[in-house]
Short mmCIF file of N, CA and C in Angstrom, two decimals:
data_model
loop_
_atom_site.label_atom_id
_atom_site.label_comp_id
_atom_site.label_asym_id
_atom_site.label_seq_id
_atom_site.Cartn_x
_atom_site.Cartn_y
_atom_site.Cartn_z
N MET A 6 127.35 115.66 135.31
CA MET A 6 126.78 115.12 134.09
C MET A 6 127.43 113.77 133.81
N ASN A 7 126.62 112.84 133.39
CA ASN A 7 127.10 111.50 133.06
C ASN A 7 127.53 111.43 131.61
N ILE A 8 128.57 110.65 131.36
CA ILE A 8 128.98 110.32 129.99
C ILE A 8 129.36 108.84 130.00
N ILE A 9 128.79 108.10 129.07
CA ILE A 9 129.05 106.68 128.97
C ILE A 9 130.27 106.51 128.05
N LEU A 10 131.32 105.87 128.57
CA LEU A 10 132.56 105.72 127.81
C LEU A 10 132.71 104.33 127.22
N PHE A 11 133.29 104.29 126.02
CA PHE A 11 133.52 103.04 125.29
C PHE A 11 134.93 103.06 124.72
N THR A 12 135.49 101.87 124.48
CA THR A 12 136.72 101.75 123.71
C THR A 12 136.32 101.70 122.24
N ASP A 13 137.30 101.79 121.35
CA ASP A 13 137.02 101.70 119.91
C ASP A 13 136.29 100.41 119.54
N THR A 14 136.66 99.31 120.16
CA THR A 14 136.06 98.03 119.80
C THR A 14 134.69 97.80 120.42
N GLU A 15 134.37 98.52 121.48
CA GLU A 15 133.08 98.35 122.16
C GLU A 15 131.96 99.18 121.53
N ILE A 16 132.30 100.22 120.80
CA ILE A 16 131.32 101.20 120.37
C ILE A 16 130.20 100.62 119.52
N ASN A 17 130.41 99.55 118.81
CA ASN A 17 129.36 98.97 117.97
C ASN A 17 128.80 97.67 118.53
N GLN A 18 129.12 97.37 119.78
CA GLN A 18 128.68 96.12 120.40
C GLN A 18 127.61 96.39 121.45
N PRO A 19 126.64 95.48 121.60
CA PRO A 19 125.63 95.64 122.66
C PRO A 19 126.31 95.65 124.03
N ILE A 20 125.69 96.33 124.97
CA ILE A 20 126.17 96.33 126.35
C ILE A 20 125.48 95.16 127.06
N GLN A 21 126.27 94.25 127.59
CA GLN A 21 125.73 93.06 128.26
C GLN A 21 125.30 93.38 129.69
N ARG A 22 124.37 92.61 130.20
CA ARG A 22 123.84 92.82 131.54
C ARG A 22 124.94 92.84 132.62
N SER A 23 125.98 92.05 132.44
CA SER A 23 127.06 91.97 133.42
C SER A 23 127.95 93.22 133.43
N ASP A 24 127.82 94.08 132.44
CA ASP A 24 128.62 95.30 132.32
C ASP A 24 128.08 96.36 133.27
N ARG A 25 128.96 97.01 134.00
CA ARG A 25 128.52 98.03 134.96
C ARG A 25 127.80 99.19 134.28
N ARG A 26 128.10 99.46 133.01
CA ARG A 26 127.41 100.52 132.27
C ARG A 26 125.93 100.18 132.09
N PHE A 27 125.63 98.90 131.86
CA PHE A 27 124.24 98.45 131.75
C PHE A 27 123.48 98.79 133.03
N LYS A 28 124.08 98.41 134.15
CA LYS A 28 123.45 98.67 135.45
C LYS A 28 123.28 100.16 135.70
N HIS A 29 124.28 100.96 135.37
CA HIS A 29 124.21 102.41 135.58
C HIS A 29 123.11 103.04 134.71
N ILE A 30 123.07 102.65 133.46
CA ILE A 30 122.06 103.19 132.54
C ILE A 30 120.65 102.84 133.02
N ARG A 31 120.45 101.63 133.47
CA ARG A 31 119.11 101.19 133.90
C ARG A 31 118.75 101.68 135.30
N ARG A 32 119.64 101.51 136.26
CA ARG A 32 119.29 101.80 137.66
C ARG A 32 119.45 103.26 138.05
N ILE A 33 120.53 103.89 137.60
CA ILE A 33 120.80 105.27 138.01
C ILE A 33 120.13 106.26 137.05
N LEU A 34 120.39 106.07 135.75
CA LEU A 34 119.83 107.00 134.76
C LEU A 34 118.38 106.69 134.41
N LYS A 35 117.94 105.47 134.72
CA LYS A 35 116.57 105.02 134.44
C LYS A 35 116.18 105.25 132.97
N ALA A 36 117.14 104.98 132.09
CA ALA A 36 116.93 105.18 130.65
C ALA A 36 116.17 103.99 130.07
N SER A 37 115.49 104.27 128.97
CA SER A 37 114.75 103.22 128.28
C SER A 37 114.88 103.41 126.77
N SER A 38 114.28 102.52 126.01
CA SER A 38 114.37 102.58 124.54
C SER A 38 113.95 103.96 124.04
N GLY A 39 114.75 104.48 123.10
CA GLY A 39 114.47 105.78 122.51
C GLY A 39 115.18 106.93 123.20
N ASP A 40 115.71 106.71 124.39
CA ASP A 40 116.42 107.77 125.11
C ASP A 40 117.79 108.01 124.49
N HIS A 41 118.27 109.25 124.63
CA HIS A 41 119.59 109.64 124.16
C HIS A 41 120.45 109.99 125.37
N LEU A 42 121.69 109.50 125.37
CA LEU A 42 122.62 109.74 126.46
C LEU A 42 123.95 110.23 125.89
N LYS A 43 124.62 111.08 126.66
CA LYS A 43 125.94 111.54 126.24
C LYS A 43 126.92 110.38 126.34
N ALA A 44 127.76 110.24 125.30
CA ALA A 44 128.70 109.11 125.25
C ALA A 44 129.96 109.53 124.52
N GLY A 45 130.99 108.72 124.66
CA GLY A 45 132.23 109.02 123.97
C GLY A 45 133.13 107.81 123.88
N ILE A 46 134.08 107.92 122.97
CA ILE A 46 135.11 106.91 122.80
C ILE A 46 136.34 107.40 123.55
N ILE A 47 136.93 106.55 124.35
CA ILE A 47 138.12 106.93 125.11
C ILE A 47 139.20 107.42 124.15
N ASN A 48 139.72 108.61 124.40
CA ASN A 48 140.71 109.27 123.54
C ASN A 48 140.20 109.47 122.12
N GLY A 49 138.89 109.65 121.99
CA GLY A 49 138.29 109.81 120.68
C GLY A 49 137.12 110.79 120.71
N LYS A 50 136.18 110.56 119.84
CA LYS A 50 135.05 111.46 119.66
C LYS A 50 134.03 111.34 120.78
N ILE A 51 133.32 112.46 120.99
CA ILE A 51 132.21 112.53 121.93
C ILE A 51 130.95 112.67 121.10
N GLY A 52 129.86 112.15 121.61
CA GLY A 52 128.58 112.26 120.92
C GLY A 52 127.47 111.77 121.81
N THR A 53 126.51 111.09 121.20
CA THR A 53 125.38 110.54 121.95
C THR A 53 125.12 109.10 121.51
N ILE A 54 124.50 108.36 122.40
CA ILE A 54 123.97 107.07 122.02
C ILE A 54 122.46 107.16 122.10
N GLU A 55 121.81 106.50 121.15
CA GLU A 55 120.36 106.32 121.24
C GLU A 55 120.13 104.87 121.60
N ILE A 56 119.37 104.65 122.65
CA ILE A 56 119.07 103.28 123.05
C ILE A 56 118.02 102.74 122.09
N LYS A 57 118.37 101.69 121.39
CA LYS A 57 117.48 101.08 120.40
C LYS A 57 116.59 100.01 121.02
N ALA A 58 117.15 99.20 121.91
CA ALA A 58 116.38 98.14 122.56
C ALA A 58 117.07 97.72 123.85
N ILE A 59 116.25 97.36 124.82
CA ILE A 59 116.78 96.83 126.08
C ILE A 59 116.03 95.55 126.40
N THR A 60 116.80 94.50 126.67
CA THR A 60 116.21 93.26 127.15
C THR A 60 116.79 93.00 128.53
N SER A 61 116.42 91.91 129.13
CA SER A 61 116.98 91.57 130.44
C SER A 61 118.45 91.20 130.35
N GLN A 62 118.96 90.93 129.13
CA GLN A 62 120.34 90.48 128.96
C GLN A 62 121.27 91.48 128.29
N LYS A 63 120.72 92.43 127.51
CA LYS A 63 121.61 93.35 126.79
C LYS A 63 120.90 94.65 126.43
N LEU A 64 121.71 95.63 126.07
CA LEU A 64 121.22 96.93 125.65
C LEU A 64 121.84 97.23 124.28
N ASP A 65 121.00 97.44 123.29
CA ASP A 65 121.46 97.78 121.94
C ASP A 65 121.37 99.29 121.77
N PHE A 66 122.38 99.87 121.13
CA PHE A 66 122.41 101.32 120.96
C PHE A 66 123.07 101.69 119.65
N GLU A 67 122.91 102.96 119.28
CA GLU A 67 123.59 103.50 118.11
C GLU A 67 124.32 104.76 118.54
N PHE A 68 125.62 104.82 118.24
CA PHE A 68 126.46 105.97 118.60
C PHE A 68 126.50 106.96 117.45
N THR A 69 126.27 108.24 117.79
CA THR A 69 126.38 109.32 116.80
C THR A 69 127.39 110.33 117.32
N PRO A 70 128.56 110.44 116.66
CA PRO A 70 129.55 111.42 117.11
C PRO A 70 129.12 112.83 116.75
N VAL A 71 129.56 113.79 117.56
CA VAL A 71 129.33 115.20 117.27
C VAL A 71 130.38 115.65 116.27
N SER A 72 129.97 116.33 115.25
CA SER A 72 130.92 116.76 114.19
C SER A 72 131.92 117.73 114.72
#
């Protein structure tokens, strides 16, 4: 099972095209806008991200931690 990991400072920032997570989400997981993926903060909470928008340069998402 895949889990997309973020640091505390990355969790609210778009994923840029140069980031390996961008490539993994697009090429391996073949995710698109509206999809939900398992995600977590390193040494922190686990939850999901919802992909809000994907362009050729970045991926916008919203993280929701599991209570």
